[in-house]
Amino acid sequence: MNLNRIVILARRVAQQLVADKRTLALIIVVPVILLTVAGVLIRVEPSGLTIAVVNQDEGVAFGNQSVNLGDRLTANLQNFELFNTRLMNADEAQHKIEDGELDAVITLPADFSAQVAQTRQLTLNIQFEGSNPTVAERLRNAFEQVGDQALAGLATLQATYLNGGPEFDTLDYTASALIGVFVFLFVFILTSISFLRERLAGTLERLQATPIQPLEIIIGYMLGFLIFGLLQGVITLLYTVFVLNIHYHGNLLNVFVIESLLVVVSVNLGIFLSTFARNEFQVLQFIPLVVVTQVFLGGVLWPIEQMPGWLQPIAYLMPLTHANTALRAIMMTGESLGGVWVQIAALLAIGVAVIGLSARTAGRVRM
Amino acid sequence: MTSPESAKTEPVRIEGVYKKFGKVVALHGLSLTIQRGEIFGVLGPNGAGKSTLIRSIVGLIKPDQGQVWVLDEAMPSKPILSRLGYMTQASALYDDLTVRQNVAFFAGLMGCRDQAKIQAALELVELAHRADSPIRTLSGGMRQRVSLASVLAHEPEIILLDEPTVGVDPQLRAQFWAHFRHLTEQGITIIVSSHVMDEAERCDRLGFIRGGQLLAEGSAESLRKQANKANLEEAFLWFAEQKEMVQ
């Protein structure tokens, strides 16, 4: 092992990226654009939704005073900005929902208050227009969000959070994982393509006619891309924390430890898989295979615990699964590195395995 | 340049090398010895095994049988490679990097980080004025010259050139050969492969190769005489016929 040669190779990898200004810009700009889009979509307010309330409640006598829960609920609903609430009679509501002018109708029957008083349970009768499932979904979410507030005075919701808190939302959950996805994706693309070029241009053959060892080549590549992987990590992290206002609890430096491990895995996977490609098009075909499957299965969008049992072992073989878990734990619950040692150990094990694979291929000239 | 002392014997010895790729026999028990300070030309048609021979000298290929010795070291051997210079057929360079970055990179891997030597190599191939140009802005001939400079900068004792003048114009080709001659005067050994017979005339000794076998070796003059032919091309064909008759 010769440190000089490793540094020379790492410097060359860095020089190539610096010379390629467009790719350099891409590494920084694309994650920022994607995070912004994700932020806008995830934090969007369900506006443009219209619901009708058909209030037929006649109230109930409660001691010597009459209570009309229907009126109070309607008044509360009208205060929400999440959707437009209109009052109308049953016929009009039926007519308009059939015309598609309404997204949902809430009907409060004549004995609404009486029923609540009798059963001590509150049942809301909601009819969704339903032709667009996403609208219905947004409405359901909106009702859940406003549920406790709409029923203020009728019932109280006592909510406590073990992790996160009411200020944490889906974006916090998604963005902490996306930071890992971006580093993995870009380092994988860059390594696999630059190593393929190394092979095609014949420079790999020339490298092998120098005293540099395959392992030195790989370490040089890792160091070279680590600089840019971490640079990207810093920028995406600053952007998510200060511009997108992502909430975090943990020590952000721990994020970089996880990202460095991801870079190691990604570089070696890129080198290894580039062996199986004869041109750039074929390398690109590995992206859905390697990156998209990991986004689907790695717990970025759907929790692994909710996957079918046979899929879960596959998910745990993927580096992004462990990186996502660790990044979320660090950012959302403020875990220390010791608290995510299982994920770190898993990433290290995967790293050693892929280094073994890539060292074998880096030593070979021919495909 | 440093005078090589370590190797008292011939710098390159090839002993009964046999190499098969799948079903194709690339080298068929080939033996050859290269003398210090000579330009040895490996001559033969495409597919004769020239590149395989040169690659096995550099240690990129491990023969199935036989042994290659370079500077008294059994190949493949990584450490000895810093005393070799290997120029591949196509100019293998990094397109985004500048001329100087490319030359410095390969020299660096060979253990040479002396900027003066890198500059000297650039001047030798007359590219010092383009030192900071990216490779992609250079013509094919210029790339070949960068390739040569990146092989020379660390002052190797043996230089292997795989068809260095393919696609190079006559004027540049003449310059290359002048460089080669200049290098051998300093005790450097050059092995060059070619399928162009008129280039062969410039070598000190030649090896005719066909079907992975050595047909004949000697100076151009002696080979012509032996075959009793007026030019090398006819001599090559004569040796090839002789070989077929024996088999």
Coordinates of C-alpha atoms in Angstrom, one line a residue:
Chain A
M1 CA 0.0 0.0 0.0
N2 CA 1.5 3.3 -1.1
L3 CA -0.1 6.5 0.2
N4 CA 1.5 8.6 -2.5
R5 CA -0.1 6.7 -5.3
I6 CA -3.5 6.8 -3.6
V7 CA -3.3 10.5 -3.2
I8 CA -2.2 11.0 -6.8
L9 CA -5.2 8.9 -8.0
A10 CA -7.6 10.7 -5.6
R11 CA -6.3 14.1 -6.9
R12 CA -6.8 13.0 -10.5
V13 CA -10.4 11.9 -9.8
A14 CA -11.0 15.3 -8.1
Q15 CA -9.3 17.2 -11.0
Q16 CA -11.6 15.5 -13.5
L17 CA -14.7 16.5 -11.6
V18 CA -13.5 20.1 -11.2
A19 CA -12.7 20.2 -15.0
D20 CA -16.2 19.0 -15.7
K21 CA -18.1 22.1 -14.5
R22 CA -21.5 20.9 -15.6
T23 CA -21.4 17.7 -13.7
L24 CA -20.1 19.5 -10.7
A25 CA -23.0 21.9 -10.9
L26 CA -25.4 19.0 -11.3
I27 CA -24.3 17.4 -8.1
I28 CA -25.3 20.5 -6.2
V29 CA -28.2 21.9 -8.2
V30 CA -30.2 18.7 -8.8
P31 CA -30.6 17.7 -5.1
V32 CA -31.6 21.3 -4.3
I33 CA -34.3 21.3 -7.0
L34 CA -35.6 17.8 -6.0
L35 CA -35.7 18.7 -2.4
T36 CA -37.6 21.9 -3.1
V37 CA -40.2 20.1 -5.3
A38 CA -40.6 17.4 -2.6
G39 CA -41.0 20.2 0.0
V40 CA -43.6 22.0 -1.9
L41 CA -45.6 18.8 -2.7
I42 CA -45.4 17.4 0.8
R43 CA -46.2 20.6 2.6
V44 CA -49.0 21.7 0.2
E45 CA -52.2 22.9 1.9
P46 CA -55.3 21.1 0.6
S47 CA -56.8 24.2 -1.0
G48 CA -59.5 24.2 -3.6
L49 CA -61.5 21.6 -1.8
T50 CA -65.2 22.4 -1.2
I51 CA -67.4 20.5 1.2
A52 CA -71.1 21.1 2.1
V53 CA -72.6 20.7 5.5
V54 CA -76.2 19.7 5.7
N55 CA -77.2 20.6 9.2
Q56 CA -80.5 19.1 10.2
D57 CA -79.7 18.9 13.9
E58 CA -82.5 19.9 16.1
G59 CA -80.5 20.0 19.2
V60 CA -81.1 18.3 22.5
A61 CA -82.4 19.6 25.8
F62 CA -79.6 19.4 28.4
G63 CA -81.0 20.2 31.8
N64 CA -82.8 23.5 31.3
Q65 CA -80.9 24.7 28.3
S66 CA -80.9 23.5 24.7
V67 CA -77.6 22.4 23.1
N68 CA -77.2 22.1 19.4
L69 CA -73.9 20.4 18.6
G70 CA -74.6 20.5 14.9
D71 CA -74.5 24.3 14.9
R72 CA -71.3 24.4 16.9
L73 CA -69.6 21.9 14.6
T74 CA -70.7 23.7 11.5
A75 CA -69.4 27.0 12.9
N76 CA -66.1 25.4 13.7
L77 CA -65.7 23.8 10.2
Q78 CA -66.3 27.2 8.6
N79 CA -63.4 28.6 10.4
F80 CA -60.9 26.2 8.7
E81 CA -58.9 27.4 5.8
L82 CA -58.1 23.8 4.7
F83 CA -61.3 23.7 2.7
N84 CA -64.3 25.8 1.8
T85 CA -67.3 24.9 3.8
R86 CA -70.8 25.7 2.5
L87 CA -74.1 25.3 4.2
M88 CA -77.0 23.9 2.2
N89 CA -80.0 21.7 2.3
A90 CA -79.9 18.0 1.5
D91 CA -81.4 18.2 -2.0
E92 CA -79.1 21.0 -3.1
A93 CA -76.1 19.1 -1.7
Q94 CA -77.1 15.9 -3.4
H95 CA -77.5 17.8 -6.7
K96 CA -74.2 19.5 -6.4
I97 CA -72.1 16.5 -5.4
E98 CA -73.5 14.7 -8.4
D99 CA -72.5 17.6 -10.7
G100 CA -69.0 17.4 -9.2
E101 CA -69.2 20.8 -7.6
L102 CA -68.6 19.4 -4.2
D103 CA -65.9 17.1 -3.0
A104 CA -67.7 15.9 0.1
V105 CA -71.0 16.3 2.0
I106 CA -71.3 16.1 5.7
T107 CA -74.8 15.3 6.9
L108 CA -75.7 16.0 10.5
P109 CA -79.1 14.3 11.1
A110 CA -81.9 15.8 13.1
D111 CA -81.0 13.6 16.1
F112 CA -77.3 14.4 15.9
S113 CA -77.1 16.1 19.3
A114 CA -79.4 13.6 20.8
Q115 CA -77.4 10.7 19.6
V116 CA -74.2 12.1 20.9
A117 CA -75.8 12.8 24.3
Q118 CA -77.2 9.2 24.4
T119 CA -74.2 7.2 23.1
R120 CA -71.4 9.6 24.2
Q121 CA -69.9 8.9 20.8
L122 CA -69.6 11.2 17.9
T123 CA -70.1 9.8 14.4
L124 CA -69.7 12.0 11.4
N125 CA -71.5 11.0 8.2
I126 CA -69.3 12.0 5.3
Q127 CA -70.0 11.3 1.7
F128 CA -67.0 11.7 -0.6
E129 CA -67.4 12.6 -4.3
G130 CA -64.7 10.0 -4.8
S131 CA -64.0 10.1 -8.5
N132 CA -60.5 11.3 -7.8
P133 CA -58.9 9.1 -5.0
T134 CA -56.3 11.7 -4.2
V135 CA -58.9 14.3 -3.4
A136 CA -60.7 11.9 -1.1
E137 CA -57.3 11.1 0.5
R138 CA -56.5 14.8 1.0
L139 CA -59.9 15.3 2.5
R140 CA -59.5 12.4 4.9
N141 CA -56.2 13.8 6.0
A142 CA -57.6 17.2 6.3
F143 CA -60.5 15.9 8.5
E144 CA -57.9 14.1 10.6
Q145 CA -55.9 17.2 11.0
V146 CA -58.9 19.3 12.0
G147 CA -60.7 16.6 13.9
D148 CA -59.7 17.6 17.3
Q149 CA -60.1 21.3 16.6
A150 CA -63.5 21.0 14.9
L151 CA -64.7 19.2 17.9
A152 CA -63.3 21.7 20.3
G153 CA -65.6 22.0 23.1
L154 CA -67.1 18.7 22.3
A155 CA -64.1 16.5 22.9
T156 CA -60.5 17.0 23.6
L157 CA -57.6 15.2 22.0
Q158 CA -54.7 14.4 24.3
A159 CA -51.7 13.8 22.1
T160 CA -48.2 13.1 23.2
Y161 CA -45.2 12.4 21.0
L162 CA -42.5 9.9 21.9
N163 CA -40.3 11.0 19.0
G164 CA -40.4 14.1 16.8
G165 CA -43.3 16.2 17.9
P166 CA -46.3 18.0 16.4
E167 CA -43.9 20.3 14.5
F168 CA -42.4 17.3 12.7
D169 CA -44.2 16.5 9.4
T170 CA -43.8 14.1 6.5
L171 CA -41.1 16.3 4.9
D172 CA -38.9 15.9 7.9
Y173 CA -39.4 12.2 7.7
T174 CA -38.7 12.1 3.9
A175 CA -36.0 14.7 3.6
S176 CA -33.7 13.1 6.2
A177 CA -33.7 9.9 4.1
L178 CA -33.5 11.8 0.8
I179 CA -30.2 13.3 1.9
G180 CA -28.8 9.8 1.9
V181 CA -30.4 8.9 -1.4
F182 CA -28.9 11.8 -3.2
V183 CA -25.3 11.1 -2.1
F184 CA -25.7 7.5 -3.0
L185 CA -27.3 8.2 -6.4
F186 CA -24.8 10.8 -7.6
V187 CA -21.7 9.0 -6.3
F188 CA -22.9 5.8 -8.0
I189 CA -23.6 7.5 -11.3
L190 CA -20.2 9.3 -11.3
T191 CA -18.1 6.3 -10.3
S192 CA -19.7 3.8 -12.6
I193 CA -19.4 6.1 -15.6
S194 CA -15.9 7.3 -14.9
F195 CA -14.7 3.8 -14.2
L196 CA -16.3 2.6 -17.4
R197 CA -14.6 5.4 -19.3
E198 CA -11.3 4.4 -17.7
R199 CA -11.8 0.9 -19.1
L200 CA -13.0 2.1 -22.6
A201 CA -10.3 4.7 -23.0
G202 CA -7.6 2.3 -22.2
T203 CA -6.3 4.3 -19.2
L204 CA -7.2 1.4 -16.9
E205 CA -4.8 -0.7 -18.9
R206 CA -2.2 2.0 -18.5
L207 CA -2.9 2.1 -14.7
Q208 CA -2.3 -1.6 -14.6
A209 CA 1.1 -1.1 -16.3
T210 CA 2.1 1.1 -13.4
P211 CA 3.0 -0.1 -9.9
I212 CA -0.4 0.9 -8.5
Q213 CA -2.3 -1.9 -6.9
P214 CA -6.1 -2.5 -7.4
L215 CA -6.8 -1.7 -3.8
E216 CA -4.9 1.6 -4.1
I217 CA -7.0 2.5 -7.2
I218 CA -10.2 1.8 -5.2
I219 CA -9.1 3.8 -2.2
G220 CA -8.1 6.6 -4.4
Y221 CA -11.5 6.7 -6.1
M222 CA -13.2 6.6 -2.7
L223 CA -11.2 9.5 -1.4
G224 CA -11.7 11.5 -4.6
F225 CA -15.5 11.1 -4.5
L226 CA -15.7 11.4 -0.8
I227 CA -14.8 15.1 -1.1
F228 CA -17.6 15.7 -3.5
G229 CA -20.1 13.4 -1.8
L230 CA -19.6 15.3 1.5
L231 CA -19.6 18.7 -0.3
Q232 CA -23.0 17.7 -1.7
G233 CA -24.0 16.5 1.8
V234 CA -23.1 19.8 3.4
I235 CA -25.0 21.8 0.8
T236 CA -28.2 19.6 0.8
L237 CA -28.2 19.6 4.6
L238 CA -27.8 23.3 4.9
Y239 CA -30.5 23.8 2.3
T240 CA -33.0 21.4 4.0
V241 CA -32.3 22.8 7.5
F242 CA -32.2 26.6 6.7
V243 CA -34.3 27.0 3.6
L244 CA -36.8 24.1 3.8
N245 CA -36.9 24.5 7.6
I246 CA -36.5 20.8 8.3
H247 CA -36.6 20.1 12.0
Y248 CA -33.7 18.2 13.5
H249 CA -32.6 17.1 16.9
G250 CA -29.3 15.4 16.4
N251 CA -25.7 16.3 15.9
L252 CA -25.4 17.1 12.3
L253 CA -21.8 15.9 12.2
N254 CA -23.1 12.4 12.7
V255 CA -24.9 12.7 9.4
F256 CA -21.6 13.0 7.6
V257 CA -20.3 9.8 9.2
I258 CA -23.3 7.9 7.7
E259 CA -22.8 9.7 4.4
S260 CA -19.1 8.8 4.3
L261 CA -20.1 5.1 4.7
L262 CA -22.6 5.5 1.9
V263 CA -20.0 7.0 -0.4
V264 CA -17.7 4.0 0.3
V265 CA -20.5 1.5 -0.6
S266 CA -21.6 3.6 -3.6
V267 CA -18.1 4.0 -5.1
N268 CA -17.4 0.3 -4.9
L269 CA -20.8 -0.7 -6.2
G270 CA -20.2 1.6 -9.1
I271 CA -16.8 0.2 -9.9
F272 CA -18.0 -3.4 -9.6
L273 CA -21.1 -2.9 -11.8
S274 CA -19.3 -0.9 -14.4
T275 CA -17.5 -4.1 -15.3
F276 CA -20.8 -5.5 -16.6
A277 CA -21.4 -2.6 -19.0
R278 CA -19.9 -2.0 -22.4
N279 CA -21.0 1.6 -22.8
E280 CA -22.6 4.5 -21.0
F281 CA -26.2 3.4 -21.9
Q282 CA -25.7 0.1 -20.3
V283 CA -24.4 1.8 -17.1
L284 CA -27.5 4.0 -17.0
Q285 CA -29.6 0.8 -16.9
F286 CA -28.1 0.0 -13.5
I287 CA -29.7 3.1 -12.0
P288 CA -33.3 1.8 -11.8
L289 CA -32.0 -1.5 -10.7
V290 CA -29.6 -0.2 -8.0
V291 CA -31.0 3.1 -6.9
V292 CA -34.8 3.0 -7.6
T293 CA -35.3 -0.4 -6.0
Q294 CA -33.4 0.9 -2.9
V295 CA -35.6 4.0 -2.8
F296 CA -38.7 1.7 -3.0
L297 CA -37.5 -0.9 -0.6
G298 CA -35.1 1.0 1.6
G299 CA -37.8 2.7 3.7
V300 CA -37.5 6.1 2.1
L301 CA -41.2 6.3 1.2
W302 CA -42.8 3.3 2.9
P303 CA -41.8 1.9 6.3
I304 CA -40.0 -1.5 6.0
E305 CA -42.1 -3.0 8.8
Q306 CA -45.2 -2.6 6.6
M307 CA -43.7 -4.6 3.7
P308 CA -44.6 -8.2 3.1
G309 CA -42.4 -10.5 5.2
W310 CA -40.6 -12.0 2.3
L311 CA -39.5 -8.6 1.0
Q312 CA -38.0 -7.5 4.3
P313 CA -34.8 -9.6 4.2
I314 CA -34.1 -8.1 0.8
A315 CA -34.6 -4.6 2.2
Y316 CA -32.1 -5.3 4.9
L317 CA -29.5 -6.3 2.4
M318 CA -29.6 -2.8 0.9
P319 CA -27.2 -0.1 2.1
L320 CA -29.8 2.7 1.8
T321 CA -32.1 0.9 4.2
H322 CA -29.6 1.1 7.0
A323 CA -28.4 4.6 6.0
N324 CA -32.0 5.9 6.0
T325 CA -32.8 4.3 9.4
A326 CA -29.6 5.9 10.8
L327 CA -30.1 9.3 9.2
R328 CA -33.7 9.5 10.5
A329 CA -32.6 8.3 14.0
I330 CA -29.9 11.0 14.1
M331 CA -32.0 13.8 12.7
M332 CA -35.4 13.1 14.2
T333 CA -34.7 11.5 17.6
G334 CA -31.2 12.9 18.1
E335 CA -29.5 9.5 18.4
S336 CA -25.7 9.5 18.9
L337 CA -23.5 7.3 16.7
G338 CA -23.6 4.7 19.4
G339 CA -27.4 4.6 19.2
V340 CA -27.2 3.6 15.5
W341 CA -24.3 1.2 15.8
V342 CA -26.4 -1.6 14.3
Q343 CA -26.8 0.5 11.1
I344 CA -23.2 1.5 11.1
A345 CA -22.1 -2.1 11.5
A346 CA -24.4 -3.2 8.6
L347 CA -23.0 -0.4 6.4
L348 CA -19.5 -1.4 7.2
A349 CA -20.2 -5.1 6.5
I350 CA -21.8 -4.2 3.1
G351 CA -18.8 -1.9 2.5
V352 CA -16.3 -4.6 3.0
A353 CA -18.2 -7.0 0.8
V354 CA -18.4 -4.5 -2.1
I355 CA -14.7 -3.5 -1.7
G356 CA -13.9 -7.2 -2.1
L357 CA -16.0 -7.3 -5.3
S358 CA -14.6 -4.1 -6.8
A359 CA -11.0 -4.9 -6.0
R360 CA -11.4 -8.0 -8.1
T361 CA -12.7 -6.1 -11.0
A362 CA -10.3 -3.2 -10.7
G363 CA -7.5 -5.6 -11.3
R364 CA -8.9 -6.8 -14.5
V365 CA -8.5 -5.0 -17.8
R366 CA -10.8 -7.1 -20.0
M367 CA -14.6 -7.2 -19.6
Chain B
M1 CA 19.3 9.8 -17.7
T2 CA 20.4 7.3 -15.1
S3 CA 22.5 4.5 -16.4
P4 CA 20.9 1.2 -15.5
E5 CA 23.2 -1.0 -13.4
S6 CA 21.1 -3.6 -11.7
A7 CA 20.4 -5.8 -14.7
K8 CA 23.7 -7.3 -16.0
T9 CA 21.9 -9.6 -18.3
E10 CA 19.5 -8.9 -21.2
P11 CA 16.7 -6.5 -20.1
V12 CA 13.9 -8.7 -21.5
R13 CA 13.9 -12.5 -21.9
I14 CA 10.9 -14.3 -23.1
E15 CA 11.0 -18.1 -22.6
G16 CA 8.5 -20.4 -24.4
V17 CA 5.5 -18.2 -23.7
Y18 CA 2.1 -19.8 -24.5
K19 CA -1.2 -17.9 -24.1
K20 CA -4.7 -18.9 -25.1
F21 CA -7.8 -16.7 -25.1
G22 CA -10.7 -19.1 -25.1
K23 CA -10.1 -21.2 -28.2
V24 CA -7.7 -18.7 -29.8
V25 CA -4.0 -19.3 -29.3
A26 CA -2.4 -15.9 -29.2
L27 CA 1.2 -16.9 -28.4
H28 CA 2.4 -20.2 -29.4
G29 CA 5.6 -21.0 -27.3
L30 CA 7.4 -17.9 -28.3
S31 CA 11.0 -17.2 -27.1
L32 CA 12.9 -14.0 -27.6
T33 CA 15.7 -12.0 -26.0
I34 CA 16.0 -8.3 -26.3
Q35 CA 19.5 -6.6 -25.9
R36 CA 20.2 -3.5 -23.9
G37 CA 20.0 -0.2 -25.8
E38 CA 18.5 -1.6 -29.0
I39 CA 15.3 -0.8 -30.8
F40 CA 13.7 -4.1 -31.3
G41 CA 10.8 -4.2 -33.8
V42 CA 8.0 -6.7 -33.4
L43 CA 6.6 -7.1 -36.9
G44 CA 3.6 -9.0 -38.1
P45 CA 0.1 -8.7 -39.6
N46 CA -2.9 -7.8 -37.5
G47 CA -3.8 -10.6 -35.1
A48 CA -0.3 -12.1 -35.2
G49 CA 0.1 -11.7 -31.4
K50 CA 2.1 -8.5 -31.3
S51 CA 0.0 -6.8 -28.7
T52 CA -0.3 -9.9 -26.6
L53 CA 3.5 -10.3 -26.6
I54 CA 4.0 -6.7 -25.5
R55 CA 1.2 -7.0 -22.9
S56 CA 2.8 -10.1 -21.5
I57 CA 6.2 -8.3 -21.2
V58 CA 4.5 -5.5 -19.2
G59 CA 2.8 -8.2 -17.1
L60 CA -0.8 -7.3 -18.1
I61 CA -1.1 -10.9 -19.2
K62 CA 0.0 -13.9 -17.3
P63 CA 1.1 -16.6 -19.8
D64 CA -0.4 -20.1 -19.5
Q65 CA 3.1 -21.5 -20.0
G66 CA 6.6 -20.1 -20.1
Q67 CA 8.1 -17.1 -18.4
V68 CA 8.9 -13.5 -19.1
W69 CA 11.9 -11.9 -17.4
V70 CA 12.2 -8.1 -17.2
L71 CA 15.3 -6.7 -15.7
D72 CA 15.9 -10.1 -14.0
E73 CA 12.4 -10.0 -12.4
A74 CA 9.8 -12.7 -13.2
M75 CA 6.7 -11.0 -14.6
P76 CA 4.0 -10.1 -13.7
S77 CA 5.7 -8.0 -11.1
K78 CA 4.3 -4.7 -10.0
P79 CA 7.4 -3.0 -8.5
I80 CA 9.4 -3.4 -11.7
L81 CA 6.8 -1.5 -13.7
S82 CA 8.2 1.9 -12.5
R83 CA 11.2 1.2 -14.6
L84 CA 9.1 0.5 -17.7
G85 CA 7.2 2.8 -20.0
Y86 CA 4.3 1.3 -21.8
M87 CA 2.5 3.2 -24.6
T88 CA -0.8 1.6 -25.6
Q89 CA -2.1 1.4 -29.1
A90 CA -4.7 4.2 -28.8
S91 CA -3.6 7.2 -26.9
A92 CA -5.1 6.4 -23.5
L93 CA -5.4 9.8 -21.8
Y94 CA -8.0 11.6 -19.6
D95 CA -9.8 14.0 -22.0
D96 CA -10.9 16.5 -19.3
L97 CA -7.5 16.9 -17.9
T98 CA -4.7 19.1 -19.3
V99 CA -1.6 17.9 -21.0
R100 CA 0.5 18.5 -17.9
Q101 CA -2.0 16.9 -15.5
N102 CA -2.0 13.8 -17.7
V103 CA 1.8 13.5 -17.9
A104 CA 2.2 14.4 -14.2
F105 CA -0.4 11.7 -13.2
F106 CA 1.3 8.8 -15.0
A107 CA 4.7 10.0 -14.0
G108 CA 3.5 10.3 -10.4
L109 CA 2.3 6.7 -10.3
M110 CA 5.7 5.7 -11.5
G111 CA 7.2 7.5 -8.6
C112 CA 8.4 10.6 -10.4
R113 CA 7.1 13.9 -9.0
D114 CA 9.9 16.0 -10.4
Q115 CA 8.2 18.9 -12.2
A116 CA 11.4 19.6 -14.2
K117 CA 11.3 16.1 -15.7
I118 CA 7.7 16.5 -16.6
Q119 CA 8.5 19.8 -18.3
A120 CA 11.5 18.1 -20.1
A121 CA 9.2 15.4 -21.4
L122 CA 6.7 18.0 -22.7
E123 CA 9.5 19.9 -24.4
L124 CA 10.8 16.7 -26.0
V125 CA 7.5 16.1 -27.7
E126 CA 7.2 19.9 -28.4
L127 CA 4.0 20.4 -26.5
A128 CA 5.3 22.7 -23.7
H129 CA 3.2 25.5 -25.2
R130 CA 0.0 23.5 -24.9
A131 CA 0.8 22.2 -21.4
D132 CA -2.4 23.7 -19.9
S133 CA -4.8 22.7 -22.7
P134 CA -7.3 20.0 -22.0
I135 CA -6.7 16.8 -24.0
R136 CA -10.0 17.1 -25.8
T137 CA -8.9 20.2 -27.6
L138 CA -5.9 18.5 -29.1
S139 CA -5.5 16.8 -32.5
G140 CA -4.9 13.1 -32.8
G141 CA -1.2 13.5 -33.5
M142 CA -0.8 15.8 -30.5
R143 CA -2.5 13.2 -28.3
Q144 CA 0.0 10.6 -29.4
R145 CA 2.8 13.0 -28.5
V146 CA 1.2 13.5 -25.0
S147 CA 1.0 9.8 -24.7
L148 CA 4.7 9.5 -25.5
A149 CA 5.6 12.2 -23.1
S150 CA 3.6 10.4 -20.3
V151 CA 5.7 7.3 -21.0
L152 CA 9.0 9.1 -20.9
A153 CA 8.7 11.5 -18.0
H154 CA 9.8 9.1 -15.3
E155 CA 12.8 8.1 -17.4
P156 CA 12.2 4.4 -17.8
E157 CA 14.9 1.9 -18.7
I158 CA 12.7 0.0 -21.1
I159 CA 10.0 1.5 -23.3
L160 CA 7.3 -0.6 -25.0
L161 CA 5.4 1.0 -27.8
D162 CA 2.4 -0.8 -29.2
E163 CA 2.0 0.6 -32.8
P164 CA 3.0 4.1 -31.7
T165 CA 2.8 5.6 -35.2
V166 CA -0.7 4.5 -36.2
G167 CA -2.6 7.5 -37.5
V168 CA 0.5 9.7 -37.2
D169 CA 1.5 11.8 -40.1
P170 CA 4.9 11.2 -41.8
Q171 CA 6.5 14.3 -40.4
L172 CA 5.6 13.4 -36.8
R173 CA 6.6 9.8 -37.4
A174 CA 10.0 10.9 -38.4
Q175 CA 10.2 13.0 -35.2
F176 CA 9.1 10.0 -33.1
W177 CA 11.9 7.8 -34.6
A178 CA 14.4 10.6 -34.0
H179 CA 13.3 10.5 -30.3
F180 CA 13.6 6.8 -30.1
R181 CA 17.1 6.8 -31.5
H182 CA 18.1 9.6 -29.1
L183 CA 16.8 7.5 -26.2
T184 CA 18.7 4.4 -27.1
E185 CA 21.9 6.4 -27.2
Q186 CA 21.3 6.9 -23.5
G187 CA 21.2 3.1 -22.9
I188 CA 17.4 2.8 -23.0
T189 CA 15.9 -0.3 -24.6
I190 CA 12.9 0.2 -26.9
I191 CA 10.5 -2.5 -28.1
V192 CA 8.1 -1.3 -30.7
S193 CA 5.4 -3.2 -32.6
S194 CA 4.3 -2.3 -36.1
H195 CA 2.7 -3.7 -39.1
V196 CA 4.3 -1.1 -41.3
M197 CA 7.4 -2.6 -43.0
D198 CA 9.1 0.6 -43.9
E199 CA 9.3 1.5 -40.2
A200 CA 11.0 -1.8 -39.6
E201 CA 14.0 -0.5 -41.5
R202 CA 14.7 1.9 -38.6
C203 CA 14.9 -0.8 -36.0
D204 CA 18.2 -2.4 -34.9
R205 CA 16.7 -5.8 -34.9
L206 CA 13.4 -7.3 -35.9
G207 CA 11.3 -10.2 -34.9
F208 CA 8.8 -11.5 -37.5
I209 CA 5.7 -12.8 -35.8
R210 CA 2.8 -14.7 -37.2
G211 CA 0.2 -16.9 -35.5
G212 CA 1.8 -16.3 -32.2
Q213 CA 5.1 -17.7 -33.3
L214 CA 8.5 -16.2 -34.1
L215 CA 9.3 -16.8 -37.7
A216 CA 12.7 -15.2 -37.7
E217 CA 14.8 -12.5 -36.0
G218 CA 17.7 -10.4 -36.9
S219 CA 18.6 -7.1 -38.5
A220 CA 16.6 -6.0 -41.5
E221 CA 19.7 -6.5 -43.6
S222 CA 20.3 -10.0 -42.4
L223 CA 16.7 -11.0 -42.8
R224 CA 16.6 -9.8 -46.4
K225 CA 19.8 -11.7 -47.1
Q226 CA 18.6 -14.9 -45.5
A227 CA 15.4 -14.8 -47.5
N228 CA 17.3 -13.6 -50.6
K229 CA 14.6 -10.9 -51.2
A230 CA 14.9 -7.3 -52.1
N231 CA 12.5 -6.0 -49.5
L232 CA 11.3 -6.9 -46.0
E233 CA 7.7 -7.5 -47.1
E234 CA 8.8 -10.3 -49.5
A235 CA 11.2 -11.6 -46.9
F236 CA 8.4 -11.8 -44.3
L237 CA 6.3 -13.8 -46.8
W238 CA 9.2 -16.1 -47.6
F239 CA 9.7 -16.9 -43.9
A240 CA 6.0 -17.5 -43.5
E241 CA 6.1 -20.0 -46.4
Q242 CA 9.1 -21.8 -45.0
K243 CA 7.3 -22.2 -41.6
E244 CA 4.2 -23.6 -43.3
M245 CA 6.3 -26.1 -45.3
V246 CA 8.0 -27.3 -42.1
Q247 CA 4.6 -27.8 -40.4

